[in-house]
Amino acid sequence: AQSVAQPEDQVNVAEGNPLTVKCTYSVSGNPYLFWYVQYPNRGLQFLLKYITGDNLVKGSYGFEAEFNKSQTSFHLKKPSALVSDSALYFCAVTPGDYKLSFGAGTTVTVRA
Amino acid sequence: DVKVTQSSRYLVKRTGEKVFLECVQDMDHENMFWYRQDPGLGLRLIYFSYDVKMKEKGDIPEGYSVSREKKERFSLILESASTNQTSMYLCASSSVAVPGDRAPYGYTFGSGTRLTVV
């Protein structure tokens, strides 16, 4: 069975500083990895995904994520955080069937 | 743009009431899911359906049932609402394989229904 770990419940950064949200995964076979963002009282929105190819994936709102197979990680990054990036972020993995396993989520707070 | 629509954003119900949460998708997806989200507990799968009239229990099915009479609609039913079912409920849909041409975003989520049982 696949699983995802997001080791940090909360990440706090100052506006303009780099933002990193960590994710490690466990899956049989090749992983398909996703990041979603959730704003208060809303559903989850797709940010980016890794399927194959380049280990650095670029997504919406200036976010990117780096796939590292040897470390089984897929950390989400943004070079310069904005206050509007404050939200709940979920990492998810699937081996390519319909089952998507989610991490517990990381709350990001960006202070002005 | 593809959509998953949940019929209510906010709902307040009384203890003991039968509650219906409705979800409709327009992507012709085979799979539909109901999750419950509580602070510190992440997303917990209640039920999912892989075809019309088909369903499987998720991690926390107790106190819930579901109905899928049409491919595009998946209903979550709280048979007798209790205060411990106060939560955010999220519906999602996907194709048979994720990711895929018909599910490029993995799962597509609705906006959620915040249910309060008093």
mmCIF file with all atom_site columns, C-alpha atoms in Angstrom:
data_model
loop_
_atom_site.group_PDB
_atom_site.id
_atom_site.type_symbol
_atom_site.label_atom_id
_atom_site.label_alt_id
_atom_site.label_comp_id
_atom_site.label_asym_id
_atom_site.label_entity_id
_atom_site.label_seq_id
_atom_site.pdbx_PDB_ins_code
_atom_site.Cartn_x
_atom_site.Cartn_y
_atom_site.Cartn_z
_atom_site.occupancy
_atom_site.B_iso_or_equiv
_atom_site.pdbx_formal_charge
_atom_site.auth_seq_id
_atom_site.auth_comp_id
_atom_site.auth_asym_id
_atom_site.auth_atom_id
_atom_site.pdbx_PDB_model_num
ATOM 1   C CA . ALA A 1 1   ? 0.000   0.000  0.000   1.00 0.00 ? 1   ALA A CA 1
ATOM 2   C CA . GLN A 1 2   ? 1.195   3.488  -0.720  1.00 0.00 ? 2   GLN A CA 1
ATOM 3   C CA . SER A 1 3   ? 1.600   6.268  1.825   1.00 0.00 ? 3   SER A CA 1
ATOM 4   C CA . VAL A 1 4   ? 2.664   9.890  2.124   1.00 0.00 ? 4   VAL A CA 1
ATOM 5   C CA . ALA A 1 5   ? 4.340   11.687 5.003   1.00 0.00 ? 5   ALA A CA 1
ATOM 6   C CA . GLN A 1 6   ? 4.356   15.426 5.488   1.00 0.00 ? 6   GLN A CA 1
ATOM 7   C CA . PRO A 1 7   ? 6.652   15.794 8.490   1.00 0.00 ? 7   PRO A CA 1
ATOM 8   C CA . GLU A 1 8   ? 5.720   19.386 9.318   1.00 0.00 ? 8   GLU A CA 1
ATOM 9   C CA . ASP A 1 9   ? 2.255   20.315 10.530  1.00 0.00 ? 9   ASP A CA 1
ATOM 10  C CA . GLN A 1 10  ? 3.057   23.991 10.103  1.00 0.00 ? 10  GLN A CA 1
ATOM 11  C CA . VAL A 1 11  ? 5.524   26.099 8.162   1.00 0.00 ? 11  VAL A CA 1
ATOM 12  C CA . ASN A 1 12  ? 5.952   29.790 8.908   1.00 0.00 ? 12  ASN A CA 1
ATOM 13  C CA . VAL A 1 13  ? 7.903   32.125 6.653   1.00 0.00 ? 13  VAL A CA 1
ATOM 14  C CA . ALA A 1 14  ? 8.230   35.847 6.064   1.00 0.00 ? 14  ALA A CA 1
ATOM 15  C CA . GLU A 1 15  ? 6.941   37.312 2.834   1.00 0.00 ? 15  GLU A CA 1
ATOM 16  C CA . GLY A 1 16  ? 9.672   37.362 0.191   1.00 0.00 ? 16  GLY A CA 1
ATOM 17  C CA . ASN A 1 17  ? 11.554  34.435 1.738   1.00 0.00 ? 17  ASN A CA 1
ATOM 18  C CA . PRO A 1 18  ? 11.812  30.990 0.150   1.00 0.00 ? 18  PRO A CA 1
ATOM 19  C CA . LEU A 1 19  ? 9.099   28.503 1.042   1.00 0.00 ? 19  LEU A CA 1
ATOM 20  C CA . THR A 1 20  ? 9.577   24.737 1.243   1.00 0.00 ? 20  THR A CA 1
ATOM 21  C CA . VAL A 1 21  ? 6.935   22.178 2.160   1.00 0.00 ? 21  VAL A CA 1
ATOM 22  C CA . LYS A 1 22  ? 8.281   18.669 2.619   1.00 0.00 ? 22  LYS A CA 1
ATOM 23  C CA . CYS A 1 23  ? 6.813   15.412 1.374   1.00 0.00 ? 23  CYS A CA 1
ATOM 24  C CA . THR A 1 24  ? 8.119   11.854 1.344   1.00 0.00 ? 24  THR A CA 1
ATOM 25  C CA . TYR A 1 25  ? 6.302   8.894  -0.140  1.00 0.00 ? 25  TYR A CA 1
ATOM 26  C CA . SER A 1 26  ? 6.186   5.136  -0.287  1.00 0.00 ? 26  SER A CA 1
ATOM 27  C CA . VAL A 1 27  ? 4.732   3.281  -3.277  1.00 0.00 ? 27  VAL A CA 1
ATOM 28  C CA . SER A 1 28  ? 5.266   0.094  -5.257  1.00 0.00 ? 28  SER A CA 1
ATOM 29  C CA . GLY A 1 29  ? 6.508   0.800  -8.735  1.00 0.00 ? 29  GLY A CA 1
ATOM 30  C CA . ASN A 1 30  ? 6.782   4.189  -10.332 1.00 0.00 ? 30  ASN A CA 1
ATOM 31  C CA . PRO A 1 31  ? 5.179   7.016  -8.389  1.00 0.00 ? 31  PRO A CA 1
ATOM 32  C CA . TYR A 1 32  ? 2.804   9.628  -9.728  1.00 0.00 ? 32  TYR A CA 1
ATOM 33  C CA . LEU A 1 33  ? 2.914   12.583 -7.346  1.00 0.00 ? 33  LEU A CA 1
ATOM 34  C CA . PHE A 1 34  ? 0.658   15.556 -6.805  1.00 0.00 ? 34  PHE A CA 1
ATOM 35  C CA . TRP A 1 35  ? 0.475   18.722 -4.762  1.00 0.00 ? 35  TRP A CA 1
ATOM 36  C CA . TYR A 1 36  ? -2.840  20.329 -3.908  1.00 0.00 ? 36  TYR A CA 1
ATOM 37  C CA . VAL A 1 37  ? -3.643  23.568 -2.078  1.00 0.00 ? 37  VAL A CA 1
ATOM 38  C CA . GLN A 1 38  ? -6.686  24.284 0.040   1.00 0.00 ? 38  GLN A CA 1
ATOM 39  C CA . TYR A 1 39  ? -7.824  27.765 1.006   1.00 0.00 ? 39  TYR A CA 1
ATOM 40  C CA . PRO A 1 40  ? -10.177 28.205 4.015   1.00 0.00 ? 40  PRO A CA 1
ATOM 41  C CA . ASN A 1 41  ? -13.598 26.625 3.545   1.00 0.00 ? 41  ASN A CA 1
ATOM 42  C CA . ARG A 1 42  ? -12.785 25.498 0.013   1.00 0.00 ? 42  ARG A CA 1
ATOM 43  C CA . GLY A 1 43  ? -12.010 22.217 -1.721  1.00 0.00 ? 43  GLY A CA 1
ATOM 44  C CA . LEU A 1 44  ? -8.538  21.109 -2.791  1.00 0.00 ? 44  LEU A CA 1
ATOM 45  C CA . GLN A 1 45  ? -7.079  22.706 -5.909  1.00 0.00 ? 45  GLN A CA 1
ATOM 46  C CA . PHE A 1 46  ? -4.450  21.120 -8.130  1.00 0.00 ? 46  PHE A CA 1
ATOM 47  C CA . LEU A 1 47  ? -1.017  22.781 -8.032  1.00 0.00 ? 47  LEU A CA 1
ATOM 48  C CA . LEU A 1 48  ? 1.298   20.466 -9.937  1.00 0.00 ? 48  LEU A CA 1
ATOM 49  C CA . LYS A 1 49  ? 2.163   16.853 -10.651 1.00 0.00 ? 49  LYS A CA 1
ATOM 50  C CA . TYR A 1 50  ? 5.083   14.618 -11.466 1.00 0.00 ? 50  TYR A CA 1
ATOM 51  C CA . ILE A 1 51  ? 4.595   11.796 -13.927 1.00 0.00 ? 51  ILE A CA 1
ATOM 52  C CA . THR A 1 52  ? 7.940   11.215 -15.579 1.00 0.00 ? 52  THR A CA 1
ATOM 53  C CA . GLY A 1 53  ? 10.831  13.120 -17.097 1.00 0.00 ? 53  GLY A CA 1
ATOM 54  C CA . ASP A 1 54  ? 12.406  16.231 -15.638 1.00 0.00 ? 54  ASP A CA 1
ATOM 55  C CA . ASN A 1 55  ? 12.754  16.009 -11.864 1.00 0.00 ? 55  ASN A CA 1
ATOM 56  C CA . LEU A 1 56  ? 11.849  19.667 -11.443 1.00 0.00 ? 56  LEU A CA 1
ATOM 57  C CA . VAL A 1 57  ? 8.190   20.287 -12.074 1.00 0.00 ? 57  VAL A CA 1
ATOM 58  C CA . LYS A 1 58  ? 6.690   23.756 -12.402 1.00 0.00 ? 58  LYS A CA 1
ATOM 59  C CA . GLY A 1 59  ? 3.110   24.468 -11.460 1.00 0.00 ? 59  GLY A CA 1
ATOM 60  C CA . SER A 1 60  ? 0.579   27.162 -10.707 1.00 0.00 ? 60  SER A CA 1
ATOM 61  C CA . TYR A 1 61  ? 1.214   30.420 -8.803  1.00 0.00 ? 61  TYR A CA 1
ATOM 62  C CA . GLY A 1 62  ? 5.013   30.167 -9.118  1.00 0.00 ? 62  GLY A CA 1
ATOM 63  C CA . PHE A 1 63  ? 5.298   26.883 -7.247  1.00 0.00 ? 63  PHE A CA 1
ATOM 64  C CA . GLU A 1 64  ? 7.649   24.106 -8.241  1.00 0.00 ? 64  GLU A CA 1
ATOM 65  C CA . ALA A 1 65  ? 8.494   20.698 -6.840  1.00 0.00 ? 65  ALA A CA 1
ATOM 66  C CA . GLU A 1 66  ? 11.555  18.519 -7.036  1.00 0.00 ? 66  GLU A CA 1
ATOM 67  C CA . PHE A 1 67  ? 11.246  14.771 -7.432  1.00 0.00 ? 67  PHE A CA 1
ATOM 68  C CA . ASN A 1 68  ? 14.065  12.826 -5.789  1.00 0.00 ? 68  ASN A CA 1
ATOM 69  C CA . LYS A 1 69  ? 13.788  9.101  -6.391  1.00 0.00 ? 69  LYS A CA 1
ATOM 70  C CA . SER A 1 70  ? 16.652  8.043  -4.130  1.00 0.00 ? 70  SER A CA 1
ATOM 71  C CA . GLN A 1 71  ? 15.221  9.978  -1.188  1.00 0.00 ? 71  GLN A CA 1
ATOM 72  C CA . THR A 1 72  ? 11.598  9.206  -2.148  1.00 0.00 ? 72  THR A CA 1
ATOM 73  C CA . SER A 1 73  ? 10.771  12.879 -1.747  1.00 0.00 ? 73  SER A CA 1
ATOM 74  C CA . PHE A 1 74  ? 8.710   15.434 -3.606  1.00 0.00 ? 74  PHE A CA 1
ATOM 75  C CA . HIS A 1 75  ? 9.204   18.747 -1.814  1.00 0.00 ? 75  HIS A CA 1
ATOM 76  C CA . LEU A 1 76  ? 7.175   21.780 -2.824  1.00 0.00 ? 76  LEU A CA 1
ATOM 77  C CA . LYS A 1 77  ? 9.048   25.064 -3.220  1.00 0.00 ? 77  LYS A CA 1
ATOM 78  C CA . LYS A 1 78  ? 8.503   28.692 -3.997  1.00 0.00 ? 78  LYS A CA 1
ATOM 79  C CA . PRO A 1 79  ? 11.456  31.078 -4.293  1.00 0.00 ? 79  PRO A CA 1
ATOM 80  C CA . SER A 1 80  ? 9.633   34.100 -2.858  1.00 0.00 ? 80  SER A CA 1
ATOM 81  C CA . ALA A 1 81  ? 6.531   33.532 -0.728  1.00 0.00 ? 81  ALA A CA 1
ATOM 82  C CA . LEU A 1 82  ? 3.501   35.820 -0.723  1.00 0.00 ? 82  LEU A CA 1
ATOM 83  C CA . VAL A 1 83  ? 0.987   36.404 2.060   1.00 0.00 ? 83  VAL A CA 1
ATOM 84  C CA . SER A 1 84  ? -1.632  34.993 -0.322  1.00 0.00 ? 84  SER A CA 1
ATOM 85  C CA . ASP A 1 85  ? 0.236   31.642 -0.295  1.00 0.00 ? 85  ASP A CA 1
ATOM 86  C CA . SER A 1 86  ? -1.008  31.073 3.240   1.00 0.00 ? 86  SER A CA 1
ATOM 87  C CA . ALA A 1 87  ? -3.090  27.905 2.975   1.00 0.00 ? 87  ALA A CA 1
ATOM 88  C CA . LEU A 1 88  ? -3.152  24.163 3.664   1.00 0.00 ? 88  LEU A CA 1
ATOM 89  C CA . TYR A 1 89  ? -1.013  22.048 1.326   1.00 0.00 ? 89  TYR A CA 1
ATOM 90  C CA . PHE A 1 90  ? -1.449  18.345 0.609   1.00 0.00 ? 90  PHE A CA 1
ATOM 91  C CA . CYS A 1 91  ? 0.944   15.947 -1.082  1.00 0.00 ? 91  CYS A CA 1
ATOM 92  C CA . ALA A 1 92  ? -0.478  12.799 -2.716  1.00 0.00 ? 92  ALA A CA 1
ATOM 93  C CA . VAL A 1 93  ? 0.832   9.663  -4.451  1.00 0.00 ? 93  VAL A CA 1
ATOM 94  C CA . THR A 1 94  ? -0.560  6.919  -6.657  1.00 0.00 ? 94  THR A CA 1
ATOM 95  C CA . PRO A 1 95  ? 1.067   3.982  -8.455  1.00 0.00 ? 95  PRO A CA 1
ATOM 96  C CA . GLY A 1 96  ? -1.118  4.808  -11.432 1.00 0.00 ? 96  GLY A CA 1
ATOM 97  C CA . ASP A 1 97  ? -4.421  3.248  -10.485 1.00 0.00 ? 97  ASP A CA 1
ATOM 98  C CA . TYR A 1 98  ? -7.357  5.207  -9.132  1.00 0.00 ? 98  TYR A CA 1
ATOM 99  C CA . LYS A 1 99  ? -6.193  5.213  -5.505  1.00 0.00 ? 99  LYS A CA 1
ATOM 100 C CA . LEU A 1 100 ? -4.621  8.492  -4.460  1.00 0.00 ? 100 LEU A CA 1
ATOM 101 C CA . SER A 1 101 ? -3.125  8.542  -0.964  1.00 0.00 ? 101 SER A CA 1
ATOM 102 C CA . PHE A 1 102 ? -2.874  11.925 0.740   1.00 0.00 ? 102 PHE A CA 1
ATOM 103 C CA . GLY A 1 103 ? -0.555  13.249 3.392   1.00 0.00 ? 103 GLY A CA 1
ATOM 104 C CA . ALA A 1 104 ? -1.960  14.833 6.532   1.00 0.00 ? 104 ALA A CA 1
ATOM 105 C CA . GLY A 1 105 ? -1.396  18.329 5.199   1.00 0.00 ? 105 GLY A CA 1
ATOM 106 C CA . THR A 1 106 ? 0.913   21.228 6.078   1.00 0.00 ? 106 THR A CA 1
ATOM 107 C CA . THR A 1 107 ? -0.411  24.622 7.083   1.00 0.00 ? 107 THR A CA 1
ATOM 108 C CA . VAL A 1 108 ? 1.649   27.415 5.567   1.00 0.00 ? 108 VAL A CA 1
ATOM 109 C CA . THR A 1 109 ? 1.563   30.865 7.120   1.00 0.00 ? 109 THR A CA 1
ATOM 110 C CA . VAL A 1 110 ? 3.329   33.704 5.351   1.00 0.00 ? 110 VAL A CA 1
ATOM 111 C CA . ARG A 1 111 ? 3.669   36.810 7.497   1.00 0.00 ? 111 ARG A CA 1
ATOM 112 C CA . ALA A 1 112 ? 3.872   40.274 6.015   1.00 0.00 ? 112 ALA A CA 1
ATOM 113 C CA . ASP B 2 1   ? -13.850 24.013 -17.168 1.00 0.00 ? 1   ASP B CA 1
ATOM 114 C CA . VAL B 2 2   ? -14.474 20.648 -15.561 1.00 0.00 ? 2   VAL B CA 1
ATOM 115 C CA . LYS B 2 3   ? -16.405 20.708 -12.358 1.00 0.00 ? 3   LYS B CA 1
ATOM 116 C CA . VAL B 2 4   ? -17.447 18.845 -9.271  1.00 0.00 ? 4   VAL B CA 1
ATOM 117 C CA . THR B 2 5   ? -20.374 20.607 -7.666  1.00 0.00 ? 5   THR B CA 1
ATOM 118 C CA . GLN B 2 6   ? -21.522 20.113 -4.098  1.00 0.00 ? 6   GLN B CA 1
ATOM 119 C CA . SER B 2 7   ? -25.047 21.307 -3.543  1.00 0.00 ? 7   SER B CA 1
ATOM 120 C CA . SER B 2 8   ? -24.463 23.193 -0.278  1.00 0.00 ? 8   SER B CA 1
ATOM 121 C CA . ARG B 2 9   ? -21.504 25.179 1.018   1.00 0.00 ? 9   ARG B CA 1
ATOM 122 C CA . TYR B 2 10  ? -22.839 25.444 4.567   1.00 0.00 ? 10  TYR B CA 1
ATOM 123 C CA . LEU B 2 11  ? -25.456 23.307 6.257   1.00 0.00 ? 11  LEU B CA 1
ATOM 124 C CA . VAL B 2 12  ? -26.865 23.279 9.786   1.00 0.00 ? 12  VAL B CA 1
ATOM 125 C CA . LYS B 2 13  ? -28.885 20.258 10.877  1.00 0.00 ? 13  LYS B CA 1
ATOM 126 C CA . ARG B 2 14  ? -30.340 18.986 14.125  1.00 0.00 ? 14  ARG B CA 1
ATOM 127 C CA . THR B 2 15  ? -29.290 15.821 15.921  1.00 0.00 ? 15  THR B CA 1
ATOM 128 C CA . GLY B 2 16  ? -31.244 12.837 14.654  1.00 0.00 ? 16  GLY B CA 1
ATOM 129 C CA . GLU B 2 17  ? -32.099 14.338 11.265  1.00 0.00 ? 17  GLU B CA 1
ATOM 130 C CA . LYS B 2 18  ? -31.455 12.423 8.058   1.00 0.00 ? 18  LYS B CA 1
ATOM 131 C CA . VAL B 2 19  ? -29.021 14.488 6.002   1.00 0.00 ? 19  VAL B CA 1
ATOM 132 C CA . PHE B 2 20  ? -28.291 14.273 2.288   1.00 0.00 ? 20  PHE B CA 1
ATOM 133 C CA . LEU B 2 21  ? -25.134 15.728 0.783   1.00 0.00 ? 21  LEU B CA 1
ATOM 134 C CA . GLU B 2 22  ? -25.200 15.839 -2.997  1.00 0.00 ? 22  GLU B CA 1
ATOM 135 C CA . CYS B 2 23  ? -22.304 15.850 -5.436  1.00 0.00 ? 23  CYS B CA 1
ATOM 136 C CA . VAL B 2 24  ? -22.431 16.115 -9.224  1.00 0.00 ? 24  VAL B CA 1
ATOM 137 C CA . GLN B 2 25  ? -19.554 15.884 -11.726 1.00 0.00 ? 25  GLN B CA 1
ATOM 138 C CA . ASP B 2 26  ? -19.564 16.742 -15.404 1.00 0.00 ? 26  ASP B CA 1
ATOM 139 C CA . MET B 2 27  ? -16.409 14.875 -16.476 1.00 0.00 ? 27  MET B CA 1
ATOM 140 C CA . ASP B 2 28  ? -17.932 11.449 -17.131 1.00 0.00 ? 28  ASP B CA 1
ATOM 141 C CA . HIS B 2 29  ? -15.651 10.064 -14.412 1.00 0.00 ? 29  HIS B CA 1
ATOM 142 C CA . GLU B 2 30  ? -16.151 6.504  -13.248 1.00 0.00 ? 30  GLU B CA 1
ATOM 143 C CA . ASN B 2 31  ? -14.918 7.062  -9.707  1.00 0.00 ? 31  ASN B CA 1
ATOM 144 C CA . MET B 2 32  ? -16.406 9.300  -7.069  1.00 0.00 ? 32  MET B CA 1
ATOM 145 C CA . PHE B 2 33  ? -15.329 9.760  -3.470  1.00 0.00 ? 33  PHE B CA 1
ATOM 146 C CA . TRP B 2 34  ? -16.572 11.234 -0.214  1.00 0.00 ? 34  TRP B CA 1
ATOM 147 C CA . TYR B 2 35  ? -14.026 12.480 2.301   1.00 0.00 ? 35  TYR B CA 1
ATOM 148 C CA . ARG B 2 36  ? -14.342 14.001 5.702   1.00 0.00 ? 36  ARG B CA 1
ATOM 149 C CA . GLN B 2 37  ? -11.828 16.619 6.798   1.00 0.00 ? 37  GLN B CA 1
ATOM 150 C CA . ASP B 2 38  ? -11.200 17.551 10.437  1.00 0.00 ? 38  ASP B CA 1
ATOM 151 C CA . PRO B 2 39  ? -8.366  19.676 11.876  1.00 0.00 ? 39  PRO B CA 1
ATOM 152 C CA . GLY B 2 40  ? -5.268  17.608 12.508  1.00 0.00 ? 40  GLY B CA 1
ATOM 153 C CA . LEU B 2 41  ? -6.752  14.464 10.953  1.00 0.00 ? 41  LEU B CA 1
ATOM 154 C CA . GLY B 2 42  ? -6.254  15.215 7.265   1.00 0.00 ? 42  GLY B CA 1
ATOM 155 C CA . LEU B 2 43  ? -8.596  13.691 4.694   1.00 0.00 ? 43  LEU B CA 1
ATOM 156 C CA . ARG B 2 44  ? -10.406 10.521 5.704   1.00 0.00 ? 44  ARG B CA 1
ATOM 157 C CA . LEU B 2 45  ? -12.191 8.466  3.080   1.00 0.00 ? 45  LEU B CA 1
ATOM 158 C CA . ILE B 2 46  ? -15.799 7.637  3.972   1.00 0.00 ? 46  ILE B CA 1
ATOM 159 C CA . TYR B 2 47  ? -16.992 5.819  0.843   1.00 0.00 ? 47  TYR B CA 1
ATOM 160 C CA . PHE B 2 48  ? -16.148 5.625  -2.802  1.00 0.00 ? 48  PHE B CA 1
ATOM 161 C CA . SER B 2 49  ? -17.938 4.398  -5.893  1.00 0.00 ? 49  SER B CA 1
ATOM 162 C CA . TYR B 2 50  ? -16.321 2.974  -9.020  1.00 0.00 ? 50  TYR B CA 1
ATOM 163 C CA . ASP B 2 51  ? -19.496 2.592  -11.051 1.00 0.00 ? 51  ASP B CA 1
ATOM 164 C CA . VAL B 2 52  ? -23.214 3.228  -10.965 1.00 0.00 ? 52  VAL B CA 1
ATOM 165 C CA . LYS B 2 53  ? -24.829 1.390  -8.046  1.00 0.00 ? 53  LYS B CA 1
ATOM 166 C CA . MET B 2 54  ? -21.403 0.194  -6.889  1.00 0.00 ? 54  MET B CA 1
ATOM 167 C CA . LYS B 2 55  ? -19.782 1.332  -3.676  1.00 0.00 ? 55  LYS B CA 1
ATOM 168 C CA . GLU B 2 56  ? -17.011 0.413  -1.299  1.00 0.00 ? 56  GLU B CA 1
ATOM 169 C CA . LYS B 2 57  ? -16.403 1.400  2.278   1.00 0.00 ? 57  LYS B CA 1
ATOM 170 C CA . GLY B 2 58  ? -13.523 3.665  3.038   1.00 0.00 ? 58  GLY B CA 1
ATOM 171 C CA . ASP B 2 59  ? -11.769 4.171  6.345   1.00 0.00 ? 59  ASP B CA 1
ATOM 172 C CA . ILE B 2 60  ? -14.663 5.634  8.361   1.00 0.00 ? 60  ILE B CA 1
ATOM 173 C CA . PRO B 2 61  ? -18.032 4.436  6.944   1.00 0.00 ? 61  PRO B CA 1
ATOM 174 C CA . GLU B 2 62  ? -19.845 4.103  10.265  1.00 0.00 ? 62  GLU B CA 1
ATOM 175 C CA . GLY B 2 63  ? -22.904 6.329  10.461  1.00 0.00 ? 63  GLY B CA 1
ATOM 176 C CA . TYR B 2 64  ? -22.897 7.020  6.719   1.00 0.00 ? 64  TYR B CA 1
ATOM 177 C CA . SER B 2 65  ? -24.336 5.496  3.591   1.00 0.00 ? 65  SER B CA 1
ATOM 178 C CA . VAL B 2 66  ? -24.106 6.461  -0.075  1.00 0.00 ? 66  VAL B CA 1
ATOM 179 C CA . SER B 2 67  ? -26.129 6.293  -3.245  1.00 0.00 ? 67  SER B CA 1
ATOM 180 C CA . ARG B 2 68  ? -25.064 6.368  -6.856  1.00 0.00 ? 68  ARG B CA 1
ATOM 181 C CA . GLU B 2 69  ? -28.028 5.938  -9.156  1.00 0.00 ? 69  GLU B CA 1
ATOM 182 C CA . LYS B 2 70  ? -26.487 7.907  -12.025 1.00 0.00 ? 70  LYS B CA 1
ATOM 183 C CA . LYS B 2 71  ? -22.881 8.162  -13.126 1.00 0.00 ? 71  LYS B CA 1
ATOM 184 C CA . GLU B 2 72  ? -22.657 11.883 -12.530 1.00 0.00 ? 72  GLU B CA 1
ATOM 185 C CA . ARG B 2 73  ? -24.215 11.974 -9.065  1.00 0.00 ? 73  ARG B CA 1
ATOM 186 C CA . PHE B 2 74  ? -22.936 10.605 -5.753  1.00 0.00 ? 74  PHE B CA 1
ATOM 187 C CA . SER B 2 75  ? -24.882 11.243 -2.568  1.00 0.00 ? 75  SER B CA 1
ATOM 188 C CA . LEU B 2 76  ? -23.693 10.917 1.012   1.00 0.00 ? 76  LEU B CA 1
ATOM 189 C CA . ILE B 2 77  ? -26.375 10.136 3.567   1.00 0.00 ? 77  ILE B CA 1
ATOM 190 C CA . LEU B 2 78  ? -26.178 10.618 7.299   1.00 0.00 ? 78  LEU B CA 1
ATOM 191 C CA . GLU B 2 79  ? -28.910 8.309  8.518   1.00 0.00 ? 79  GLU B CA 1
ATOM 192 C CA . SER B 2 80  ? -29.262 9.988  11.928  1.00 0.00 ? 80  SER B CA 1
ATOM 193 C CA . ALA B 2 81  ? -27.002 12.995 12.281  1.00 0.00 ? 81  ALA B CA 1
ATOM 194 C CA . SER B 2 82  ? -24.948 13.319 15.440  1.00 0.00 ? 82  SER B CA 1
ATOM 195 C CA . THR B 2 83  ? -22.804 16.156 16.758  1.00 0.00 ? 83  THR B CA 1
ATOM 196 C CA . ASN B 2 84  ? -19.626 14.171 16.102  1.00 0.00 ? 84  ASN B CA 1
ATOM 197 C CA . GLN B 2 85  ? -20.435 14.323 12.401  1.00 0.00 ? 85  GLN B CA 1
ATOM 198 C CA . THR B 2 86  ? -19.920 18.070 12.404  1.00 0.00 ? 86  THR B CA 1
ATOM 199 C CA . SER B 2 87  ? -17.181 18.431 9.826   1.00 0.00 ? 87  SER B CA 1
ATOM 200 C CA . MET B 2 88  ? -16.107 19.546 6.366   1.00 0.00 ? 88  MET B CA 1
ATOM 201 C CA . TYR B 2 89  ? -17.212 17.082 3.698   1.00 0.00 ? 89  TYR B CA 1
ATOM 202 C CA . LEU B 2 90  ? -15.404 16.909 0.373   1.00 0.00 ? 90  LEU B CA 1
ATOM 203 C CA . CYS B 2 91  ? -16.515 15.145 -2.776  1.00 0.00 ? 91  CYS B CA 1
ATOM 204 C CA . ALA B 2 92  ? -14.038 14.193 -5.509  1.00 0.00 ? 92  ALA B CA 1
ATOM 205 C CA . SER B 2 93  ? -14.042 12.355 -8.810  1.00 0.00 ? 93  SER B CA 1
ATOM 206 C CA . SER B 2 94  ? -11.493 10.684 -11.073 1.00 0.00 ? 94  SER B CA 1
ATOM 207 C CA . SER B 2 95  ? -11.190 8.421  -14.075 1.00 0.00 ? 95  SER B CA 1
ATOM 208 C CA . VAL B 2 96  ? -10.176 4.769  -13.716 1.00 0.00 ? 96  VAL B CA 1
ATOM 209 C CA . ALA B 2 97  ? -6.486  5.642  -13.871 1.00 0.00 ? 97  ALA B CA 1
ATOM 210 C CA . VAL B 2 98  ? -4.796  8.580  -12.267 1.00 0.00 ? 98  VAL B CA 1
ATOM 211 C CA . PRO B 2 99  ? -3.325  10.563 -13.830 1.00 0.00 ? 99  PRO B CA 1
ATOM 212 C CA . GLY B 2 100 ? -4.865  10.230 -17.259 1.00 0.00 ? 100 GLY B CA 1
ATOM 213 C CA . ASP B 2 101 ? -6.238  12.183 -20.160 1.00 0.00 ? 101 ASP B CA 1
ATOM 214 C CA . ARG B 2 102 ? -9.599  12.469 -18.417 1.00 0.00 ? 102 ARG B CA 1
ATOM 215 C CA . ALA B 2 103 ? -8.087  13.084 -14.994 1.00 0.00 ? 103 ALA B CA 1
ATOM 216 C CA . PRO B 2 104 ? -5.054  15.307 -15.571 1.00 0.00 ? 104 PRO B CA 1
ATOM 217 C CA . TYR B 2 105 ? -5.372  16.767 -12.097 1.00 0.00 ? 105 TYR B CA 1
ATOM 218 C CA . GLY B 2 106 ? -5.608  13.439 -10.331 1.00 0.00 ? 106 GLY B CA 1
ATOM 219 C CA . TYR B 2 107 ? -8.752  13.924 -8.319  1.00 0.00 ? 107 TYR B CA 1
ATOM 220 C CA . THR B 2 108 ? -11.016 16.892 -8.967  1.00 0.00 ? 108 THR B CA 1
ATOM 221 C CA . PHE B 2 109 ? -12.591 18.183 -5.783  1.00 0.00 ? 109 PHE B CA 1
ATOM 222 C CA . GLY B 2 110 ? -15.770 20.035 -5.081  1.00 0.00 ? 110 GLY B CA 1
ATOM 223 C CA . SER B 2 111 ? -15.761 23.175 -2.950  1.00 0.00 ? 111 SER B CA 1
ATOM 224 C CA . GLY B 2 112 ? -16.830 21.296 0.139   1.00 0.00 ? 112 GLY B CA 1
ATOM 225 C CA . THR B 2 113 ? -19.824 21.328 2.460   1.00 0.00 ? 113 THR B CA 1
ATOM 226 C CA . ARG B 2 114 ? -19.312 22.500 6.013   1.00 0.00 ? 114 ARG B CA 1
ATOM 227 C CA . LEU B 2 115 ? -21.891 20.629 8.055   1.00 0.00 ? 115 LEU B CA 1
ATOM 228 C CA . THR B 2 116 ? -22.789 21.612 11.591  1.00 0.00 ? 116 THR B CA 1
ATOM 229 C CA . VAL B 2 117 ? -24.991 19.285 13.628  1.00 0.00 ? 117 VAL B CA 1
ATOM 230 C CA . VAL B 2 118 ? -26.585 20.931 16.653  1.00 0.00 ? 118 VAL B CA 1
#
